């Protein structure tokens, strides 16, 4: 655990010192939401609100998490002798999840101010958002680890990431729309459980595949 915590702190320090990526993500997020506000003049239906929110979160997460392993290119040989592969990927998964949750909260605040906030059941919406962010962050972290070993990293991120995130997106968007429509937990507990199961499968595959990717 000490090595995992140290790796998480290292990622936090690196991102804090190199503030350009964080500033770029926040600028991208704010400009995208403002563009949506200008396009709809501040009024959107519940369906459009839900779709726009997840689309913005999706592309923001791609930009935010795609750098997970790209910035480790010069440190890979050092990590090879210092840490086990499972410790490295576990730290990356935790950090990417915290990073994406923070972005989603900021996005929800800006989004709510400019385009309104139709959320009534905050606990259930938050639960679905956390599970959706867990799936997206895990999937893109795994894909980033695979793309790190290729020459065309940006293309591989898109090609490999899209099939993996489809079930996460479908379930997250469907659940959040039902929550906005007034559904309670008992009515969507099956979808929530399925989304959690998909997240567990993605995380398990990441732990299985990453040691082979890292050793190559």
PDB file of C-alpha atoms in Angstrom:
ATOM      1  CA  UNK A   1       0.000   0.000   0.000  1.00  0.00           C
ATOM      2  CA  UNK A   2       2.867   2.396   0.687  1.00  0.00           C
ATOM      3  CA  UNK A   3       4.133   2.056  -2.878  1.00  0.00           C
ATOM      4  CA  UNK A   4       0.610   2.509  -4.271  1.00  0.00           C
ATOM      5  CA  UNK A   5       0.077   5.655  -2.210  1.00  0.00           C
ATOM      6  CA  UNK A   6       3.487   6.939  -3.305  1.00  0.00           C
ATOM      7  CA  UNK A   7       2.597   6.382  -6.963  1.00  0.00           C
ATOM      8  CA  UNK A   8      -0.697   8.246  -6.522  1.00  0.00           C
ATOM      9  CA  UNK A   9       1.116  11.134  -4.843  1.00  0.00           C
ATOM     10  CA  UNK A  10       3.648  11.133  -7.677  1.00  0.00           C
ATOM     11  CA  UNK A  11       0.880  11.504 -10.296  1.00  0.00           C
ATOM     12  CA  UNK A  12      -0.680  14.303  -8.272  1.00  0.00           C
ATOM     13  CA  UNK A  13       2.636  16.160  -7.970  1.00  0.00           C
ATOM     14  CA  UNK A  14       3.419  15.726 -11.684  1.00  0.00           C
ATOM     15  CA  UNK A  15       0.013  17.077 -12.724  1.00  0.00           C
ATOM     16  CA  UNK A  16       0.291  19.941 -10.243  1.00  0.00           C
ATOM     17  CA  UNK A  17       3.708  20.970 -11.541  1.00  0.00           C
ATOM     18  CA  UNK A  18       2.663  20.627 -15.177  1.00  0.00           C
ATOM     19  CA  UNK A  19      -0.470  22.731 -14.902  1.00  0.00           C
ATOM     20  CA  UNK A  20      -0.968  23.061 -18.656  1.00  0.00           C
ATOM     21  CA  UNK A  21      -2.846  19.723 -18.987  1.00  0.00           C
ATOM     22  CA  UNK A  22      -5.186  20.556 -16.102  1.00  0.00           C
ATOM     23  CA  UNK A  23      -5.786  24.080 -17.405  1.00  0.00           C
ATOM     24  CA  UNK A  24      -6.421  22.671 -20.868  1.00  0.00           C
ATOM     25  CA  UNK A  25      -8.981  20.168 -19.546  1.00  0.00           C
ATOM     26  CA  UNK A  26     -10.820  22.852 -17.551  1.00  0.00           C
ATOM     27  CA  UNK A  27     -10.780  25.242 -20.516  1.00  0.00           C
ATOM     28  CA  UNK A  28     -12.085  22.495 -22.810  1.00  0.00           C
ATOM     29  CA  UNK A  29     -14.811  21.656 -20.316  1.00  0.00           C
ATOM     30  CA  UNK A  30     -15.925  25.249 -19.790  1.00  0.00           C
ATOM     31  CA  UNK A  31     -15.849  26.140 -23.496  1.00  0.00           C
ATOM     32  CA  UNK A  32     -17.839  23.040 -24.467  1.00  0.00           C
ATOM     33  CA  UNK A  33     -20.543  23.725 -21.902  1.00  0.00           C
ATOM     34  CA  UNK A  34     -20.658  27.405 -22.871  1.00  0.00           C
ATOM     35  CA  UNK A  35     -20.997  26.438 -26.544  1.00  0.00           C
ATOM     36  CA  UNK A  36     -23.958  24.220 -25.625  1.00  0.00           C
ATOM     37  CA  UNK A  37     -25.446  27.107 -23.637  1.00  0.00           C
ATOM     38  CA  UNK A  38     -25.113  29.489 -26.577  1.00  0.00           C
ATOM     39  CA  UNK A  39     -26.583  26.928 -28.984  1.00  0.00           C
ATOM     40  CA  UNK A  40     -29.669  26.257 -26.889  1.00  0.00           C
ATOM     41  CA  UNK A  41     -29.971  29.739 -25.370  1.00  0.00           C
ATOM     42  CA  UNK A  42     -30.110  28.319 -21.874  1.00  0.00           C
ATOM     43  CA  UNK A  43     -33.161  26.085 -22.435  1.00  0.00           C
ATOM     44  CA  UNK A  44     -32.952  22.347 -23.081  1.00  0.00           C
ATOM     45  CA  UNK A  45     -35.304  19.449 -22.535  1.00  0.00           C
ATOM     46  CA  UNK A  46     -34.494  16.776 -19.982  1.00  0.00           C
ATOM     47  CA  UNK A  47     -33.470  14.308 -22.695  1.00  0.00           C
ATOM     48  CA  UNK A  48     -31.076  16.774 -24.323  1.00  0.00           C
ATOM     49  CA  UNK A  49     -29.688  17.836 -20.932  1.00  0.00           C
ATOM     50  CA  UNK A  50     -28.877  14.242 -20.069  1.00  0.00           C
ATOM     51  CA  UNK A  51     -27.350  13.422 -23.473  1.00  0.00           C
ATOM     52  CA  UNK A  52     -25.212  16.571 -23.585  1.00  0.00           C
ATOM     53  CA  UNK A  53     -23.929  15.990 -20.061  1.00  0.00           C
ATOM     54  CA  UNK A  54     -22.645  12.489 -20.828  1.00  0.00           C
ATOM     55  CA  UNK A  55     -21.237  13.475 -24.226  1.00  0.00           C
ATOM     56  CA  UNK A  56     -19.241  16.300 -22.648  1.00  0.00           C
ATOM     57  CA  UNK A  57     -18.093  14.017 -19.817  1.00  0.00           C
ATOM     58  CA  UNK A  58     -17.076  11.314 -22.303  1.00  0.00           C
ATOM     59  CA  UNK A  59     -14.821  13.492 -24.453  1.00  0.00           C
ATOM     60  CA  UNK A  60     -13.406  15.271 -21.419  1.00  0.00           C
ATOM     61  CA  UNK A  61     -12.507  11.922 -19.863  1.00  0.00           C
ATOM     62  CA  UNK A  62     -10.749  10.841 -23.072  1.00  0.00           C
ATOM     63  CA  UNK A  63      -8.589  13.966 -23.018  1.00  0.00           C
ATOM     64  CA  UNK A  64      -7.931  13.701 -19.290  1.00  0.00           C
ATOM     65  CA  UNK A  65      -7.060  10.003 -18.973  1.00  0.00           C
ATOM     66  CA  UNK A  66      -5.361   9.369 -22.324  1.00  0.00           C
ATOM     67  CA  UNK A  67      -2.113  10.751 -20.844  1.00  0.00           C
ATOM     68  CA  UNK A  68      -2.059   8.193 -18.005  1.00  0.00           C
ATOM     69  CA  UNK A  69       0.862   6.222 -19.396  1.00  0.00           C
ATOM     70  CA  UNK A  70       2.177   8.577 -22.062  1.00  0.00           C
ATOM     71  CA  UNK A  71       3.881  10.686 -19.404  1.00  0.00           C
ATOM     72  CA  UNK A  72       5.512   7.547 -17.967  1.00  0.00           C
ATOM     73  CA  UNK A  73       7.603   6.797 -21.056  1.00  0.00           C
ATOM     74  CA  UNK A  74      10.865   7.946 -19.474  1.00  0.00           C
ATOM     75  CA  UNK A  75      10.098   6.268 -16.152  1.00  0.00           C
ATOM     76  CA  UNK A  76       8.983   2.841 -17.382  1.00  0.00           C
ATOM     77  CA  UNK A  77      12.365   1.132 -16.888  1.00  0.00           C
ATOM     78  CA  UNK A  78      12.694   2.685 -13.455  1.00  0.00           C
ATOM     79  CA  UNK A  79       9.256   1.370 -12.403  1.00  0.00           C
ATOM     80  CA  UNK A  80      10.122  -2.044 -13.783  1.00  0.00           C
ATOM     81  CA  UNK A  81      12.664  -2.573 -10.989  1.00  0.00           C
ATOM     82  CA  UNK A  82      10.814  -0.587  -8.309  1.00  0.00           C
ATOM     83  CA  UNK A  83       7.171  -1.719  -8.339  1.00  0.00           C
ATOM     84  CA  UNK A  84       5.051  -4.679  -9.315  1.00  0.00           C
ATOM     85  CA  UNK A  85       2.755  -4.241 -12.353  1.00  0.00           C
ATOM     86  CA  UNK A  86      -0.379  -4.677 -10.212  1.00  0.00           C
ATOM     87  CA  UNK A  87       0.756  -1.869  -7.915  1.00  0.00           C
ATOM     88  CA  UNK A  88       1.303   0.462 -10.869  1.00  0.00           C
ATOM     89  CA  UNK A  89      -2.071  -0.229 -12.493  1.00  0.00           C
ATOM     90  CA  UNK A  90      -3.921  -0.077  -9.162  1.00  0.00           C
ATOM     91  CA  UNK A  91      -2.455   3.363  -8.465  1.00  0.00           C
ATOM     92  CA  UNK A  92      -3.349   4.495 -11.991  1.00  0.00           C
ATOM     93  CA  UNK A  93      -6.934   3.261 -11.626  1.00  0.00           C
ATOM     94  CA  UNK A  94      -7.403   5.067  -8.323  1.00  0.00           C
ATOM     95  CA  UNK A  95      -5.895   8.306  -9.570  1.00  0.00           C
ATOM     96  CA  UNK A  96      -7.851   8.256 -12.860  1.00  0.00           C
ATOM     97  CA  UNK A  97     -11.087   7.626 -10.968  1.00  0.00           C
ATOM     98  CA  UNK A  98     -10.470  10.497  -8.530  1.00  0.00           C
ATOM     99  CA  UNK A  99      -9.451  12.726 -11.450  1.00  0.00           C
ATOM    100  CA  UNK A 100     -12.599  11.937 -13.446  1.00  0.00           C
ATOM    101  CA  UNK A 101     -14.898  12.307 -10.435  1.00  0.00           C
ATOM    102  CA  UNK A 102     -13.435  15.759  -9.776  1.00  0.00           C
ATOM    103  CA  UNK A 103     -13.957  16.721 -13.418  1.00  0.00           C
ATOM    104  CA  UNK A 104     -17.534  15.430 -13.373  1.00  0.00           C
ATOM    105  CA  UNK A 105     -18.363  17.480 -10.260  1.00  0.00           C
ATOM    106  CA  UNK A 106     -16.932  20.638 -11.830  1.00  0.00           C
ATOM    107  CA  UNK A 107     -18.786  19.828 -15.047  1.00  0.00           C
ATOM    108  CA  UNK A 108     -22.071  19.312 -13.197  1.00  0.00           C
ATOM    109  CA  UNK A 109     -21.726  22.637 -11.372  1.00  0.00           C
ATOM    110  CA  UNK A 110     -20.963  24.646 -14.532  1.00  0.00           C
ATOM    111  CA  UNK A 111     -23.569  22.711 -16.480  1.00  0.00           C
ATOM    112  CA  UNK A 112     -26.229  23.340 -13.839  1.00  0.00           C
ATOM    113  CA  UNK A 113     -25.501  27.076 -13.701  1.00  0.00           C
ATOM    114  CA  UNK A 114     -25.685  27.585 -17.475  1.00  0.00           C
ATOM    115  CA  UNK A 115     -28.241  24.989 -18.597  1.00  0.00           C
ATOM    116  CA  UNK A 116     -30.319  24.397 -15.492  1.00  0.00           C
ATOM    117  CA  UNK A 117     -30.405  21.475 -13.099  1.00  0.00           C
ATOM    118  CA  UNK A 118     -33.326  19.030 -13.381  1.00  0.00           C
ATOM    119  CA  UNK A 119     -31.877  16.593 -10.815  1.00  0.00           C
ATOM    120  CA  UNK A 120     -34.300  15.727  -8.016  1.00  0.00           C
ATOM    121  CA  UNK A 121     -32.897  12.501  -6.588  1.00  0.00           C
ATOM    122  CA  UNK A 122     -29.283  13.526  -5.940  1.00  0.00           C
ATOM    123  CA  UNK A 123     -28.161  10.354  -4.083  1.00  0.00           C
ATOM    124  CA  UNK A 124     -29.295   8.054  -6.904  1.00  0.00           C
ATOM    125  CA  UNK A 125     -27.934  10.341  -9.626  1.00  0.00           C
ATOM    126  CA  UNK A 126     -24.618  10.543  -7.768  1.00  0.00           C
ATOM    127  CA  UNK A 127     -24.469   6.747  -7.407  1.00  0.00           C
ATOM    128  CA  UNK A 128     -24.985   6.304 -11.146  1.00  0.00           C
ATOM    129  CA  UNK A 129     -22.438   9.051 -11.890  1.00  0.00           C
ATOM    130  CA  UNK A 130     -19.827   7.404  -9.647  1.00  0.00           C
ATOM    131  CA  UNK A 131     -20.348   4.020 -11.308  1.00  0.00           C
ATOM    132  CA  UNK A 132     -20.237   5.616 -14.767  1.00  0.00           C
ATOM    133  CA  UNK A 133     -17.013   7.460 -13.948  1.00  0.00           C
ATOM    134  CA  UNK A 134     -15.540   4.258 -12.524  1.00  0.00           C
ATOM    135  CA  UNK A 135     -16.277   2.434 -15.780  1.00  0.00           C
ATOM    136  CA  UNK A 136     -14.978   5.224 -18.019  1.00  0.00           C
ATOM    137  CA  UNK A 137     -11.810   5.813 -16.001  1.00  0.00           C
ATOM    138  CA  UNK A 138     -11.035   2.078 -15.784  1.00  0.00           C
ATOM    139  CA  UNK A 139     -11.658   1.487 -19.490  1.00  0.00           C
ATOM    140  CA  UNK A 140      -9.571   4.429 -20.664  1.00  0.00           C
ATOM    141  CA  UNK A 141      -6.773   3.591 -18.223  1.00  0.00           C
ATOM    142  CA  UNK A 142      -6.610   0.063 -19.616  1.00  0.00           C
ATOM    143  CA  UNK A 143      -6.712   1.322 -23.204  1.00  0.00           C
ATOM    144  CA  UNK A 144      -4.067   3.953 -22.421  1.00  0.00           C
ATOM    145  CA  UNK A 145      -1.781   1.205 -21.100  1.00  0.00           C
ATOM    146  CA  UNK A 146      -2.215  -0.767 -24.337  1.00  0.00           C
ATOM    147  CA  UNK A 147      -1.842   2.281 -26.606  1.00  0.00           C
ATOM    148  CA  UNK A 148       1.309   3.281 -24.706  1.00  0.00           C
ATOM    149  CA  UNK A 149       3.164   0.404 -26.389  1.00  0.00           C
ATOM    150  CA  UNK A 150       2.098   1.388 -29.921  1.00  0.00           C
ATOM    151  CA  UNK A 151       3.297   4.085 -32.309  1.00  0.00           C
ATOM    152  CA  UNK A 152      -0.120   5.597 -33.149  1.00  0.00           C
ATOM    153  CA  UNK A 153      -1.342   6.193 -29.610  1.00  0.00           C
ATOM    154  CA  UNK A 154      -4.190   8.607 -30.324  1.00  0.00           C
ATOM    155  CA  UNK A 155      -5.660   6.352 -33.018  1.00  0.00           C
ATOM    156  CA  UNK A 156      -5.353   3.264 -30.823  1.00  0.00           C
ATOM    157  CA  UNK A 157      -7.079   5.056 -27.953  1.00  0.00           C
ATOM    158  CA  UNK A 158     -10.108   5.712 -30.150  1.00  0.00           C
ATOM    159  CA  UNK A 159     -10.158   2.295 -31.837  1.00  0.00           C
ATOM    160  CA  UNK A 160      -9.713   0.247 -28.660  1.00  0.00           C
ATOM    161  CA  UNK A 161     -11.636   2.497 -26.300  1.00  0.00           C
ATOM    162  CA  UNK A 162     -14.910   2.821 -28.196  1.00  0.00           C
ATOM    163  CA  UNK A 163     -16.040  -0.849 -27.995  1.00  0.00           C
ATOM    164  CA  UNK A 164     -15.118  -1.068 -24.312  1.00  0.00           C
ATOM    165  CA  UNK A 165     -17.063   1.987 -23.170  1.00  0.00           C
ATOM    166  CA  UNK A 166     -20.274   1.258 -25.132  1.00  0.00           C
ATOM    167  CA  UNK A 167     -21.951  -0.810 -22.363  1.00  0.00           C
ATOM    168  CA  UNK A 168     -20.850   1.683 -19.711  1.00  0.00           C
ATOM    169  CA  UNK A 169     -22.278   4.598 -21.697  1.00  0.00           C
ATOM    170  CA  UNK A 170     -25.548   2.862 -22.540  1.00  0.00           C
ATOM    171  CA  UNK A 171     -26.225   1.917 -18.923  1.00  0.00           C
ATOM    172  CA  UNK A 172     -25.065   5.250 -17.457  1.00  0.00           C
ATOM    173  CA  UNK A 173     -27.128   7.368 -19.857  1.00  0.00           C
ATOM    174  CA  UNK A 174     -30.194   5.153 -19.445  1.00  0.00           C
ATOM    175  CA  UNK A 175     -29.957   5.172 -15.652  1.00  0.00           C
ATOM    176  CA  UNK A 176     -29.446   8.929 -15.371  1.00  0.00           C
ATOM    177  CA  UNK A 177     -32.406   9.622 -17.677  1.00  0.00           C
ATOM    178  CA  UNK A 178     -34.626   7.387 -15.559  1.00  0.00           C
ATOM    179  CA  UNK A 179     -33.419   9.140 -12.398  1.00  0.00           C
ATOM    180  CA  UNK A 180     -34.252  12.524 -13.949  1.00  0.00           C
ATOM    181  CA  UNK A 181     -37.641  11.118 -14.937  1.00  0.00           C
ATOM    182  CA  UNK A 182     -38.456  10.303 -11.319  1.00  0.00           C
ATOM    183  CA  UNK A 183     -37.493   6.638 -11.020  1.00  0.00           C
ATOM    184  CA  UNK A 184     -36.411   5.353  -7.612  1.00  0.00           C
ATOM    185  CA  UNK A 185     -33.682   2.843  -6.762  1.00  0.00           C
ATOM    186  CA  UNK A 186     -36.043  -0.140  -6.647  1.00  0.00           C
ATOM    187  CA  UNK A 187     -37.064   0.506 -10.261  1.00  0.00           C
ATOM    188  CA  UNK A 188     -33.542   0.640 -11.699  1.00  0.00           C
ATOM    189  CA  UNK A 189     -31.606  -1.542  -9.268  1.00  0.00           C
ATOM    190  CA  UNK A 190     -31.129  -4.136 -12.013  1.00  0.00           C
ATOM    191  CA  UNK A 191     -29.452  -1.582 -14.295  1.00  0.00           C
ATOM    192  CA  UNK A 192     -27.345  -0.264 -11.424  1.00  0.00           C
ATOM    193  CA  UNK A 193     -26.203  -3.784 -10.571  1.00  0.00           C
ATOM    194  CA  UNK A 194     -25.405  -4.462 -14.250  1.00  0.00           C
ATOM    195  CA  UNK A 195     -23.366  -1.266 -14.515  1.00  0.00           C
ATOM    196  CA  UNK A 196     -21.427  -2.209 -11.394  1.00  0.00           C
ATOM    197  CA  UNK A 197     -20.806  -5.681 -12.835  1.00  0.00           C
ATOM    198  CA  UNK A 198     -19.470  -4.182 -16.074  1.00  0.00           C
ATOM    199  CA  UNK A 199     -17.123  -1.967 -14.051  1.00  0.00           C
ATOM    200  CA  UNK A 200     -15.857  -4.995 -12.116  1.00  0.00           C
ATOM    201  CA  UNK A 201     -15.257  -6.927 -15.349  1.00  0.00           C
ATOM    202  CA  UNK A 202     -13.276  -4.040 -16.872  1.00  0.00           C
ATOM    203  CA  UNK A 203     -11.161  -3.662 -13.729  1.00  0.00           C
ATOM    204  CA  UNK A 204     -10.555  -7.413 -13.559  1.00  0.00           C
ATOM    205  CA  UNK A 205      -9.476  -7.517 -17.213  1.00  0.00           C
ATOM    206  CA  UNK A 206      -7.156  -4.601 -16.569  1.00  0.00           C
ATOM    207  CA  UNK A 207      -5.424  -6.458 -13.733  1.00  0.00           C
ATOM    208  CA  UNK A 208      -5.163  -9.603 -15.855  1.00  0.00           C
ATOM    209  CA  UNK A 209      -3.826  -7.936 -19.010  1.00  0.00           C
ATOM    210  CA  UNK A 210      -1.591  -5.203 -17.614  1.00  0.00           C
ATOM    211  CA  UNK A 211       1.280  -7.411 -16.293  1.00  0.00           C
ATOM    212  CA  UNK A 212       1.742  -8.884 -19.793  1.00  0.00           C
ATOM    213  CA  UNK A 213       1.567  -5.446 -21.420  1.00  0.00           C
ATOM    214  CA  UNK A 214       4.016  -3.940 -18.945  1.00  0.00           C
ATOM    215  CA  UNK A 215       6.578  -6.736 -19.284  1.00  0.00           C
ATOM    216  CA  UNK A 216       6.534  -6.472 -23.064  1.00  0.00           C
TER     217      UNK A 216
END
